[in-house]
Tab-separated table of C-alpha atoms and ligand atoms in Angstrom:
chain	number	residue	atom	x	y	z
S	1	MET	CA	11.709	49.748	-12.546
S	2	GLU	CA	11.240	50.549	-16.240
S	3	GLU	CA	9.258	47.562	-17.425
S	4	ILE	CA	7.811	44.198	-16.454
S	5	SER	CA	9.862	41.654	-18.330
S	6	ILE	CA	8.190	38.374	-19.275
S	7	GLY	CA	9.604	35.077	-20.529
S	8	LEU	CA	7.239	32.590	-22.156
S	9	VAL	CA	8.006	28.876	-22.398
S	10	GLY	CA	5.581	27.027	-24.679
S	11	ALA	CA	4.003	28.884	-27.592
S	12	GLY	CA	1.506	26.235	-28.685
S	13	THR	CA	-2.273	26.664	-28.464
S	14	VAL	CA	-2.428	28.737	-25.263
S	15	GLY	CA	1.033	30.318	-25.528
S	16	GLY	CA	0.214	31.487	-29.057
S	17	GLY	CA	-2.919	33.218	-27.724
S	18	VAL	CA	-0.889	34.909	-24.966
S	19	VAL	CA	1.558	36.326	-27.534
S	20	LYS	CA	-1.369	37.663	-29.590
S	21	ILE	CA	-3.077	39.418	-26.640
S	22	LEU	CA	0.179	40.903	-25.311
S	23	HIS	CA	0.781	42.352	-28.778
S	24	LYS	CA	-2.786	43.551	-29.379
S	25	ARG	CA	-3.306	45.236	-25.981
S	26	LYS	CA	0.259	46.471	-25.449
S	27	ASP	CA	-0.713	50.147	-25.415
S	28	PHE	CA	-3.731	49.563	-23.209
S	29	PHE	CA	-1.626	47.688	-20.631
S	30	ARG	CA	1.046	50.397	-20.671
S	31	LYS	CA	-1.617	53.008	-19.931
S	32	LYS	CA	-3.130	50.911	-17.132
S	33	LEU	CA	0.175	50.108	-15.429
S	34	LYS	CA	2.084	53.239	-16.396
S	35	LEU	CA	4.860	50.810	-17.330
S	36	PRO	CA	5.269	48.596	-20.381
S	37	ILE	CA	4.892	44.839	-20.244
S	38	LYS	CA	7.701	43.515	-22.401
S	39	LEU	CA	7.599	39.993	-23.797
S	40	ALA	CA	11.377	39.632	-23.670
S	41	ARG	CA	11.881	35.976	-24.600
S	42	ILE	CA	9.909	33.059	-25.988
S	43	ALA	CA	11.091	29.439	-25.983
S	44	ASP	CA	9.389	26.586	-27.793
S	45	LYS	CA	10.780	23.354	-29.180
S	46	GLN	CA	8.703	24.027	-32.305
S	47	LEU	CA	10.450	27.199	-33.433
S	48	SER	CA	8.338	27.207	-36.575
S	49	LEU	CA	5.245	28.024	-34.487
S	50	LEU	CA	6.726	31.423	-33.717
S	51	GLN	CA	6.882	32.505	-37.361
S	52	ASP	CA	3.159	33.221	-37.517
S	53	LEU	CA	2.940	35.010	-34.168
S	54	PRO	CA	3.316	38.763	-33.509
S	55	THR	CA	6.420	38.287	-31.366
S	56	ASP	CA	7.559	41.946	-31.690
S	57	ASP	CA	11.060	42.302	-30.196
S	58	ALA	CA	10.996	39.020	-28.229
S	59	ILE	CA	14.106	36.878	-28.566
S	60	CYS	CA	12.954	33.452	-29.734
S	61	SER	CA	14.719	30.150	-29.155
S	62	ALA	CA	14.027	26.455	-28.717
S	63	ASP	CA	15.649	26.229	-25.295
S	64	ALA	CA	13.816	27.097	-22.055
S	65	GLN	CA	17.180	27.726	-20.360
S	66	ASP	CA	17.468	30.907	-22.421
S	67	VAL	CA	14.419	32.216	-20.538
S	68	LEU	CA	15.478	30.950	-17.119
S	69	GLN	CA	18.998	32.352	-17.326
S	70	ASP	CA	17.927	35.820	-18.405
S	71	GLU	CA	18.256	37.812	-15.186
S	72	SER	CA	16.204	40.706	-16.515
S	73	ILE	CA	13.083	38.503	-16.668
S	74	ASN	CA	10.765	38.962	-13.646
S	75	VAL	CA	7.988	36.596	-14.673
S	76	VAL	CA	8.055	33.190	-16.389
S	77	ILE	CA	4.917	31.877	-18.079
S	78	GLU	CA	4.925	28.055	-18.256
S	79	LEU	CA	2.684	26.750	-21.032
S	80	VAL	CA	4.396	23.520	-22.073
S	81	GLY	CA	2.039	21.165	-20.152
S	82	GLY	CA	2.804	17.786	-18.578
S	83	THR	CA	4.375	17.264	-15.181
S	84	THR	CA	7.972	16.238	-15.926
S	85	PHE	CA	9.734	19.066	-17.714
S	86	ALA	CA	7.148	21.624	-16.526
S	87	ARG	CA	7.796	20.715	-12.879
S	88	LYS	CA	11.560	21.208	-13.264
S	89	LEU	CA	11.028	24.450	-15.176
S	90	VAL	CA	8.661	25.910	-12.586
S	91	ILE	CA	10.855	24.937	-9.633
S	92	GLU	CA	13.964	26.379	-11.297
S	93	ALA	CA	12.189	29.621	-12.196
S	94	LEU	CA	10.952	30.035	-8.598
S	95	GLU	CA	14.420	29.265	-7.224
S	96	ARG	CA	15.768	31.973	-9.507
S	97	LYS	CA	13.261	34.311	-7.757
S	98	LYS	CA	11.037	34.731	-10.786
S	99	HIS	CA	7.268	34.785	-10.377
S	100	VAL	CA	5.550	32.020	-12.340
S	101	ILE	CA	2.277	31.928	-14.232
S	102	THR	CA	0.947	28.565	-15.363
S	103	ALA	CA	-2.180	26.994	-16.863
S	104	ASN	CA	-0.979	23.582	-15.784
S	105	LYS	CA	-3.677	22.077	-13.552
S	106	ALA	CA	-1.981	18.657	-13.467
S	107	LEU	CA	1.155	20.234	-12.021
S	108	ILE	CA	-0.720	22.155	-9.322
S	109	ALA	CA	-3.055	19.310	-8.356
S	110	GLU	CA	-0.272	16.695	-8.199
S	111	TYR	CA	2.739	18.718	-7.021
S	112	GLY	CA	1.056	21.740	-5.405
S	113	PRO	CA	2.713	21.456	-1.976
S	114	GLU	CA	6.239	21.185	-3.413
S	115	ILE	CA	5.678	24.098	-5.781
S	116	PHE	CA	3.918	26.477	-3.386
S	117	GLU	CA	6.451	25.712	-0.631
S	118	CYS	CA	9.243	26.523	-3.114
S	119	ALA	CA	7.539	29.798	-4.070
S	120	GLU	CA	7.137	30.771	-0.416
S	121	LYS	CA	10.768	29.946	0.378
S	122	ASN	CA	11.941	32.137	-2.478
S	123	ASN	CA	9.540	34.967	-1.715
S	124	VAL	CA	7.817	34.858	-5.116
S	125	SER	CA	4.303	33.901	-6.238
S	126	LEU	CA	2.679	31.339	-8.470
S	127	TYR	CA	-0.382	32.345	-10.481
S	128	PHE	CA	-2.750	29.759	-12.006
S	129	GLU	CA	-6.022	31.383	-13.102
S	130	ALA	CA	-6.025	29.512	-16.436
S	131	ALA	CA	-5.647	26.146	-14.719
S	132	VAL	CA	-9.375	25.977	-13.865
S	133	GLY	CA	-12.207	26.763	-16.255
S	134	GLY	CA	-10.311	28.276	-19.219
S	135	GLY	CA	-11.527	31.848	-19.649
S	136	MET	CA	-13.760	31.947	-16.538
S	137	PRO	CA	-12.234	33.770	-13.553
S	138	VAL	CA	-12.786	30.852	-11.166
S	139	ILE	CA	-9.684	31.218	-8.976
S	140	LYS	CA	-10.088	34.969	-8.591
S	141	SER	CA	-13.781	34.603	-7.777
S	142	ILE	CA	-13.147	32.011	-5.054
S	143	ARG	CA	-10.095	33.713	-3.513
S	144	GLU	CA	-11.199	37.315	-3.793
S	145	GLY	CA	-14.764	37.996	-4.884
S	146	LEU	CA	-16.287	35.328	-2.619
S	147	VAL	CA	-13.795	35.511	0.244
S	148	GLY	CA	-16.600	36.493	2.656
S	149	ASN	CA	-18.214	33.075	2.222
S	150	ASP	CA	-17.884	29.568	3.451
S	151	ILE	CA	-18.328	27.871	0.066
S	152	PHE	CA	-19.970	24.568	0.949
S	153	SER	CA	-20.952	23.189	-2.426
S	154	ILE	CA	-19.595	23.242	-5.976
S	155	LYS	CA	-21.132	21.475	-8.967
S	156	THR	CA	-19.236	22.041	-12.145
S	157	ILE	CA	-18.902	21.149	-15.803
S	158	ILE	CA	-15.183	21.788	-15.990
S	159	ASN	CA	-13.836	19.880	-18.981
S	160	GLY	CA	-14.560	21.450	-22.361
S	161	THR	CA	-13.592	18.376	-24.353
S	162	CYS	CA	-16.032	16.072	-22.516
S	163	ASN	CA	-18.839	18.581	-22.635
S	164	TYR	CA	-18.257	19.063	-26.359
S	165	ILE	CA	-18.307	15.290	-26.906
S	166	LEU	CA	-21.463	14.668	-24.818
S	167	THR	CA	-23.266	17.613	-26.440
S	168	ARG	CA	-22.490	16.479	-29.970
S	169	MET	CA	-23.392	12.859	-29.191
S	170	THR	CA	-26.709	14.058	-27.750
S	171	THR	CA	-27.758	16.655	-30.303
S	172	GLU	CA	-26.307	15.148	-33.498
S	173	GLY	CA	-26.057	11.462	-32.593
S	174	LEU	CA	-22.381	11.493	-33.632
S	175	PRO	CA	-20.057	8.664	-32.521
S	176	PHE	CA	-17.691	9.297	-29.595
S	177	ASP	CA	-14.430	8.936	-31.594
S	178	THR	CA	-15.508	11.344	-34.345
S	179	VAL	CA	-16.337	14.105	-31.852
S	180	LEU	CA	-13.150	13.532	-29.849
S	181	LYS	CA	-11.145	14.135	-33.048
S	182	GLN	CA	-13.024	17.426	-33.618
S	183	ALA	CA	-12.268	18.519	-30.029
S	184	GLN	CA	-8.566	17.787	-30.632
S	185	GLN	CA	-8.601	19.760	-33.900
S	186	ASN	CA	-10.202	22.720	-32.068
S	187	GLY	CA	-7.330	22.747	-29.532
S	188	TYR	CA	-9.574	21.795	-26.577
S	189	ALA	CA	-8.089	18.419	-25.669
S	190	GLU	CA	-4.970	17.741	-23.608
S	191	ALA	CA	-1.879	16.401	-25.384
S	192	ASP	CA	-3.010	13.032	-23.974
S	193	PRO	CA	-6.826	13.127	-24.435
S	194	ALA	CA	-7.195	10.193	-22.021
S	195	LEU	CA	-6.856	12.835	-19.320
S	196	ASP	CA	-10.008	14.537	-20.628
S	197	ILE	CA	-12.239	11.548	-21.335
S	198	GLY	CA	-11.016	9.559	-18.332
S	199	GLY	CA	-11.980	12.413	-15.983
S	200	GLY	CA	-8.401	13.136	-14.810
S	201	ASP	CA	-8.398	16.705	-16.118
S	202	SER	CA	-11.664	17.465	-14.294
S	203	GLY	CA	-10.114	15.746	-11.257
S	204	HIS	CA	-7.112	18.082	-11.367
S	205	LYS	CA	-9.386	21.123	-11.531
S	206	ILE	CA	-11.758	19.969	-8.797
S	207	ALA	CA	-8.748	19.169	-6.553
S	208	ILE	CA	-7.563	22.774	-6.982
S	209	MET	CA	-11.030	24.189	-6.236
S	210	ALA	CA	-11.466	21.893	-3.222
S	211	SER	CA	-8.086	22.997	-1.852
S	212	LEU	CA	-9.079	26.646	-2.238
S	213	ILE	CA	-12.417	26.312	-0.460
S	214	SER	CA	-11.178	24.026	2.309
S	215	GLY	CA	-8.049	25.980	3.228
S	216	GLY	CA	-5.944	22.804	3.063
S	217	TYR	CA	-4.406	20.520	0.471
S	218	VAL	CA	-6.801	18.114	-1.243
S	219	PRO	CA	-4.701	15.271	-2.633
S	220	PHE	CA	-5.600	14.532	-6.252
S	221	ASN	CA	-4.861	10.809	-5.920
S	222	GLN	CA	-7.602	10.367	-3.288
S	223	ILE	CA	-10.417	11.742	-5.444
S	224	ASN	CA	-12.931	9.267	-6.892
S	225	ILE	CA	-12.733	9.879	-10.661
S	226	GLU	CA	-14.951	8.329	-13.331
S	227	GLY	CA	-14.797	9.519	-16.958
S	228	ILE	CA	-17.209	9.382	-19.884
S	229	THR	CA	-15.839	6.424	-21.846
S	230	SER	CA	-18.549	4.066	-20.585
S	231	ILE	CA	-21.412	6.371	-21.618
S	232	SER	CA	-23.178	4.814	-24.593
S	233	LYS	CA	-25.517	6.221	-27.228
S	234	GLU	CA	-28.201	4.103	-25.553
S	235	ASP	CA	-27.707	5.832	-22.164
S	236	ILE	CA	-27.920	9.221	-23.833
S	237	GLU	CA	-31.160	8.248	-25.585
S	238	PHE	CA	-32.740	6.786	-22.422
S	239	ALA	CA	-31.693	9.874	-20.473
S	240	CYS	CA	-33.399	12.156	-23.045
S	241	GLU	CA	-36.542	10.048	-22.990
S	242	LEU	CA	-36.683	10.325	-19.183
S	243	GLY	CA	-36.197	14.116	-19.301
S	244	TYR	CA	-32.506	14.124	-18.340
S	245	THR	CA	-29.202	15.002	-19.947
S	246	ILE	CA	-25.816	13.407	-19.174
S	247	LYS	CA	-22.890	15.654	-18.170
S	248	LEU	CA	-19.482	14.998	-16.683
S	249	LEU	CA	-19.653	16.752	-13.302
S	250	GLY	CA	-17.068	17.731	-10.723
S	251	ILE	CA	-18.701	17.733	-7.297
S	252	ILE	CA	-17.620	19.116	-3.928
S	253	ASN	CA	-19.872	18.841	-0.876
S	254	LYS	CA	-18.789	20.150	2.490
S	255	ASN	CA	-20.947	18.812	5.286
S	256	SER	CA	-20.770	20.768	8.515
S	257	GLU	CA	-21.661	17.635	10.536
S	258	ASP	CA	-18.464	15.797	9.622
S	259	ASN	CA	-15.060	17.108	8.652
S	260	GLU	CA	-14.794	15.022	5.529
S	261	LEU	CA	-15.121	16.552	2.124
S	262	ASP	CA	-17.013	14.736	-0.665
S	263	VAL	CA	-14.911	15.471	-3.769
S	264	ARG	CA	-15.476	13.496	-6.961
S	265	VAL	CA	-15.807	13.489	-10.723
S	266	ASN	CA	-18.464	11.368	-12.389
S	267	PRO	CA	-20.912	11.357	-15.253
S	268	ALA	CA	-24.240	12.534	-13.885
S	269	MET	CA	-27.825	12.713	-15.116
S	270	LEU	CA	-29.248	16.202	-14.725
S	271	HIS	CA	-32.931	16.927	-15.184
S	272	THR	CA	-33.359	19.188	-18.236
S	273	ASP	CA	-34.616	21.935	-15.857
S	274	HIS	CA	-31.299	21.910	-13.953
S	275	ILE	CA	-29.317	25.124	-14.398
S	276	LEU	CA	-26.270	23.156	-15.638
S	277	ALA	CA	-28.219	21.016	-18.111
S	278	SER	CA	-28.135	23.637	-20.879
S	279	VAL	CA	-24.357	24.225	-20.650
S	280	SER	CA	-23.283	22.905	-24.059
S	281	ASP	CA	-20.313	22.396	-26.361
S	282	VAL	CA	-16.982	23.665	-25.047
S	283	TYR	CA	-18.700	25.850	-22.456
S	284	ASN	CA	-17.996	25.189	-18.764
S	285	ALA	CA	-19.951	26.307	-15.730
S	286	VAL	CA	-19.232	26.404	-12.032
S	287	LEU	CA	-22.221	26.523	-9.688
S	288	LEU	CA	-21.053	27.555	-6.224
S	289	GLN	CA	-23.024	27.924	-3.001
S	290	GLY	CA	-21.735	30.217	-0.300
S	291	ASP	CA	-23.260	30.749	3.127
S	292	ALA	CA	-23.561	34.512	2.586
S	293	VAL	CA	-24.037	34.918	-1.153
S	294	GLY	CA	-26.232	31.883	-1.882
S	295	GLN	CA	-25.892	30.473	-5.418
S	296	ILE	CA	-23.431	31.898	-7.953
S	297	LEU	CA	-22.973	30.592	-11.502
S	298	LEU	CA	-19.843	31.213	-13.542
S	299	TYR	CA	-20.251	30.351	-17.238
S	300	GLY	CA	-17.851	30.605	-20.140
S	301	LYS	CA	-15.545	28.826	-22.556
S	302	GLY	CA	-13.469	26.312	-20.637
S	303	ALA	CA	-10.837	25.566	-23.266
S	304	GLY	CA	-9.357	26.813	-26.516
S	305	GLN	CA	-6.668	29.289	-27.455
S	306	MET	CA	-8.091	32.746	-26.770
S	307	PRO	CA	-10.342	32.012	-23.741
S	308	THR	CA	-7.427	30.361	-21.929
S	309	ALA	CA	-4.990	33.070	-22.967
S	310	SER	CA	-7.465	35.607	-21.547
S	311	ALA	CA	-7.033	33.986	-18.100
S	312	VAL	CA	-3.215	33.867	-18.395
S	313	ILE	CA	-3.219	37.571	-19.247
S	314	SER	CA	-5.297	38.348	-16.146
S	315	ASP	CA	-2.432	36.776	-14.141
S	316	VAL	CA	0.097	38.858	-16.091
S	317	LEU	CA	-1.689	42.027	-15.052
S	318	ASP	CA	-2.098	40.805	-11.476
S	319	VAL	CA	1.581	39.968	-11.041
S	320	SER	CA	2.596	43.234	-12.701
S	321	ARG	CA	0.410	45.280	-10.358
S	322	ASN	CA	1.715	43.338	-7.355
S	323	ILE	CA	5.338	43.903	-8.392
S	324	ILE	CA	4.763	47.607	-9.086
S	325	GLY	CA	2.919	48.005	-5.756
S	326	GLY	CA	5.741	46.272	-3.860
S	327	ASN	CA	3.287	43.649	-2.621
S	328	GLU	CA	4.697	40.660	-4.438
S	329	ILE	CA	2.920	37.980	-2.384
S	330	ARG	CA	-0.500	39.563	-2.138
S	331	ILE	CA	-2.368	36.310	-1.588
S	332	PRO	CA	-0.437	33.706	0.439
S	333	THR	CA	-0.800	30.051	-0.566
S	334	ASP	CA	0.777	28.530	2.536
S	335	HIS	CA	-2.290	26.317	3.170
S	336	TYR	CA	-1.266	24.299	0.085
S	337	SER	CA	1.026	22.117	2.125
S	338	SER	CA	1.419	18.379	2.629
S	339	SER	CA	1.238	18.964	6.392
S	340	ASN	CA	-2.257	20.385	5.915
S	341	MET	CA	-3.919	17.522	4.052
S	342	ILE	CA	-7.752	17.370	3.946
S	343	ASP	CA	-9.568	14.047	4.590
S	344	LEU	CA	-11.874	13.003	1.789
S	345	LYS	CA	-15.083	11.062	2.177
S	346	SER	CA	-14.949	7.592	0.656
S	347	ILE	CA	-17.283	7.099	-2.322
S	348	ASN	CA	-19.018	4.300	-0.373
S	349	GLU	CA	-20.266	6.823	2.176
S	350	ILE	CA	-22.218	9.022	-0.251
S	351	THR	CA	-25.906	8.843	-1.062
S	352	SER	CA	-27.504	9.682	-4.388
S	353	ARG	CA	-30.303	8.770	-6.754
S	354	TYR	CA	-29.221	6.307	-9.448
S	355	TYR	CA	-29.953	5.369	-13.063
S	356	LEU	CA	-29.354	1.662	-13.565
S	357	ARG	CA	-29.372	0.040	-17.013
S	358	PHE	CA	-29.452	-3.732	-16.800
S	359	THR	CA	-28.958	-5.883	-19.934
S	360	VAL	CA	-30.962	-9.007	-19.246
S	361	LYS	CA	-32.572	-12.075	-20.791
S	362	ASP	CA	-36.276	-11.436	-21.441
S	363	LYS	CA	-37.722	-14.216	-19.285
S	364	PRO	CA	-39.992	-14.615	-16.241
S	365	TYR	CA	-38.868	-13.542	-12.779
S	366	VAL	CA	-36.020	-11.271	-13.929
S	367	LEU	CA	-37.626	-7.997	-12.801
S	368	ALA	CA	-38.776	-9.607	-9.577
S	369	SER	CA	-35.223	-10.864	-8.852
S	370	ILE	CA	-33.677	-7.440	-9.505
S	371	SER	CA	-36.210	-5.626	-7.343
S	372	SER	CA	-35.809	-8.187	-4.570
S	373	VAL	CA	-32.015	-7.661	-4.419
S	374	LEU	CA	-32.476	-3.869	-4.500
S	375	GLY	CA	-35.103	-4.128	-1.765
S	376	LYS	CA	-32.757	-6.154	0.459
S	377	GLN	CA	-30.296	-3.240	0.280
S	378	ASN	CA	-33.060	-0.785	1.195
S	379	ILE	CA	-33.086	0.722	-2.302
S	380	SER	CA	-36.455	2.040	-3.357
S	381	ILE	CA	-37.382	2.095	-7.056
S	382	ALA	CA	-38.734	5.380	-8.480
S	383	SER	CA	-39.425	4.180	-12.041
S	384	VAL	CA	-38.868	1.237	-14.405
S	385	ILE	CA	-38.781	0.978	-18.220
S	386	GLN	CA	-38.549	-2.121	-20.341
S	387	LYS	CA	-39.105	-1.762	-24.085
S	388	GLU	CA	-40.407	-4.191	-26.698
S	389	GLY	CA	-38.572	-4.743	-29.976
S	390	TYR	CA	-35.321	-6.254	-28.704
S	391	SER	CA	-34.261	-9.888	-29.060
S	392	ASP	CA	-35.297	-12.230	-26.206
S	393	ASN	CA	-31.637	-12.738	-25.496
S	394	SER	CA	-30.790	-9.207	-24.503
S	395	VAL	CA	-33.159	-6.419	-23.473
S	396	PRO	CA	-32.400	-3.253	-21.531
S	397	VAL	CA	-34.236	-2.680	-18.254
S	398	ILE	CA	-33.901	0.846	-16.883
S	399	ILE	CA	-34.475	1.575	-13.235
S	400	LEU	CA	-34.317	4.968	-11.539
S	401	THR	CA	-34.015	4.803	-7.768
S	402	HIS	CA	-34.925	7.151	-4.943
S	403	GLN	CA	-32.073	8.298	-2.688
S	404	ALA	CA	-29.947	5.292	-1.799
S	405	SER	CA	-26.532	4.613	-0.315
S	406	GLU	CA	-23.657	4.027	-2.721
S	407	LYS	CA	-22.587	1.121	-0.563
S	408	GLY	CA	-26.019	-0.510	-0.955
S	409	ILE	CA	-26.058	0.086	-4.735
S	410	ARG	CA	-22.617	-1.461	-5.133
S	411	ALA	CA	-23.545	-4.484	-3.024
S	412	ALA	CA	-26.798	-4.954	-4.970
S	413	LEU	CA	-25.116	-4.665	-8.379
S	414	SER	CA	-22.434	-7.098	-7.371
S	415	GLU	CA	-25.093	-9.651	-6.381
S	416	ILE	CA	-27.208	-9.058	-9.514
S	417	GLU	CA	-24.161	-9.345	-11.804
S	418	LYS	CA	-23.695	-12.938	-10.598
S	419	THR	CA	-27.109	-14.099	-11.827
S	420	ASP	CA	-27.446	-16.008	-15.102
S	421	PHE	CA	-30.000	-13.589	-16.602
S	422	ILE	CA	-27.482	-10.689	-16.770
S	423	LYS	CA	-25.990	-10.450	-20.289
S	424	ALA	CA	-23.602	-7.466	-19.962
S	425	LYS	CA	-22.088	-5.215	-17.325
S	426	THR	CA	-24.753	-3.037	-15.667
S	427	GLN	CA	-24.509	0.704	-16.249
S	428	MET	CA	-24.842	2.935	-13.173
S	429	ILE	CA	-25.073	6.729	-13.467
S	430	ARG	CA	-25.690	8.984	-10.472
S	431	ILE	CA	-28.587	11.459	-10.738
S	432	GLU	CA	-27.907	14.975	-9.433
S	433	ASP	CA	-30.934	16.955	-8.283
J	1	NDP	P1	0.390	22.719	-26.736
J	1	NDP	O1	0.845	21.305	-26.874
J	1	NDP	O2	-0.475	23.296	-27.827
J	1	NDP	O3	1.668	23.680	-26.546
J	1	NDP	C1	2.767	23.353	-25.792
J	1	NDP	C2	4.016	23.785	-26.539
J	1	NDP	O4	5.149	23.669	-25.678
J	1	NDP	C3	4.281	22.894	-27.773
J	1	NDP	O5	4.647	23.672	-28.883
J	1	NDP	C4	5.446	22.045	-27.277
J	1	NDP	O6	6.266	21.533	-28.295
J	1	NDP	C5	6.180	23.040	-26.402
J	1	NDP	N1	7.121	22.360	-25.493
J	1	NDP	C6	6.957	21.182	-24.857
J	1	NDP	N2	8.047	20.899	-24.107
J	1	NDP	C7	8.899	21.924	-24.282
J	1	NDP	C8	10.208	22.217	-23.792
J	1	NDP	N3	10.853	21.336	-23.006
J	1	NDP	N4	10.818	23.345	-24.179
J	1	NDP	C9	10.186	24.205	-25.016
J	1	NDP	N5	8.964	23.993	-25.533
J	1	NDP	C10	8.330	22.872	-25.162
J	1	NDP	O7	-0.353	22.809	-25.326
J	1	NDP	P2	-1.502	23.816	-24.882
J	1	NDP	O8	-1.137	25.189	-25.247
J	1	NDP	O9	-2.824	23.285	-25.307
J	1	NDP	O10	-1.471	23.626	-23.303
J	1	NDP	C11	-0.467	24.253	-22.512
J	1	NDP	C12	-0.879	24.150	-21.059
J	1	NDP	O11	-2.116	24.831	-20.883
J	1	NDP	C13	-1.127	22.736	-20.537
J	1	NDP	O12	-0.714	22.645	-19.197
J	1	NDP	C14	-2.643	22.574	-20.616
J	1	NDP	O13	-3.158	21.652	-19.681
J	1	NDP	C15	-3.063	23.982	-20.254
J	1	NDP	N6	-4.388	24.363	-20.707
J	1	NDP	C16	-4.739	24.194	-22.016
J	1	NDP	C17	-5.975	24.595	-22.459
J	1	NDP	C18	-6.411	24.450	-23.869
J	1	NDP	O14	-7.572	24.751	-24.174
J	1	NDP	N7	-5.544	24.001	-24.779
J	1	NDP	C19	-6.955	25.213	-21.530
J	1	NDP	C20	-6.462	25.355	-20.170
J	1	NDP	C21	-5.227	24.945	-19.789
J	1	NDP	P3	6.027	19.981	-28.751
J	1	NDP	O15	4.686	19.982	-29.415
J	1	NDP	O16	7.175	19.700	-29.641
J	1	NDP	O17	6.043	19.152	-27.503
J	2	HSE	N1	-8.463	19.840	-22.043
J	2	HSE	C1	-9.082	20.818	-21.208
J	2	HSE	C2	-10.561	20.840	-21.474
J	2	HSE	C3	-8.469	22.159	-21.498
J	2	HSE	O1	-11.005	20.224	-22.451
J	2	HSE	O2	-11.303	21.439	-20.690
J	2	HSE	C4	-8.924	23.242	-20.541
J	2	HSE	O3	-8.401	23.043	-19.266
C-alpha cells in the first residue's frame, strides 16, 4: 500500500474544514503514518465552494458517483447531511467495500441498524466521531477510554445552536429569532434548523450515546423529545431570579433495578451552581457517570466548521491506522441491530422536580385551587411566587415543586387547565439537580 486514498462528498461547512486540515497537516500525518493520506476526489453540487479551498491535487466534480466509482479510493467521507441521498451514498460506498466516515447523526440514529449491518456484511467500518458533540471526542471516550465502566448516567448539553440561543437570550435579552439567525450565519445550525430548536438533533445524538452505553440499539423514534421553542423571555427571567439557568439537556439514566432506560431531551432548569450551568454559547458538555471512574466531564465546541472537522480528521487517522495495521474492523458495531432493541422508559414513569408557570386571573381562591389539585396528586410545593404590577386579568404564578411523578404533574395540569381562571397554557420545565 502506497497511500490512503480518500474521497470526500460534501464540501460545505464541515467538508471545507476537513479539506483545510488535510492540507495543513499533510506532512505531519505522513510522518505519523509513514504513508501519505491523499485526498483523491471531492464532490459537491456547489462546485464554486471548492475554488476557495486548498484542494491540492484532488479531482473535483459535482457528482458523488465520481467518488464512489473510483476503485483506488479506500475511504469515503460523507458530509452532505440529510437522510435520503446520504443514506444511499453510505450504503453504496459500504457495498463497494469502502470504509465510511460521517458526521451525520440523523443517519446513524434513524438508520443505524441497516447501515452497520451493511458495513459488517461487507467487512468494512463506519466511523462517526463528529456525529456527537462536534469537536469533543465523545464516541472515542465512551468506546475506548471509558470501556472499563458501566456508564449509568449521562447529562449533556449537546446542541450548539440551542445553547447559543439560550445563552444570548439570557445574557443579552435578545429575541429568539435574531439569535437563531446568528447561529445559522456561524454555520452551527442544521440545514433545517427545526431539527436544532425542536430537539431532534439532540435526540439523534442522545440516541447514539444511549446505544453505545447500553450495548443495544436505542430507537430514535421512541425517545421523548421536547425542544426550546416554548421557552419564553419570562421563563428565563424567572429562572434567573430563582437562581437557575435554562438549558436544553439530553438525559440518559440507567437504573439497575429495572431494565428500562430513561432517555430524553428536554429544556431543564439547572441551579447556577450545577457544573453544566456555566456551559455557554456554542459550547457543549457531556457529564458522564461510570461505576469505576465516577464523574467525567467533556467540554468543547459542539458545532462549527473547524471543531467538527477536527473530529472527522480523528476518524481519518483512526481508519488509516486500522487499514495499515490490517485490523480494519477494530471495534465491532454488531450490537447496533434491530434484533437488539433496548426498551425505553415511558416519560410518565419518571420523577423530577418541576417549575410551573401558571397564567391566571388575579382573584380569590386561585392559589388555593391550584395547590388543592397539586395536593390531590401528591405533589408537594417547594416555593411560590406571585408578583404585583400585572393586570388583574393575567398574572404569572410560579410554583417550584419537590420531587413528583410526571404522571401526577400531567394529571394535575390537565385538571387545572380546565378551570376558568387559567388564561394561557401552563409552562412546565423539569428541574435537574
Ligand atoms: P452544508 O450544508 O454546509 O454542506 C453540505 C454540502 O453538501 C453542501 O455544499 C451541499 O450542496 C452538498 N451536497 C448536498 N447534496 C449533495 C449531493 N447529492 N452531491 C454532492 N454534494 C451535495 O452542511 P454541513 O457541513 O453543516 O453539515 C454536513 C454534515 O455534518 C451534516 O450531516 C450535519 O448534521 C453534520 N454536522 C454539522 C455540524 C456543523 O457544525 N455544521 C456539526 C456536526 C455535524 P447544496 O447546498 O447545494 O445542497
Ligand atoms: N446543528 C448542530 C448543533 C451541529 O447546533 O449542535 C452539531 O452537531
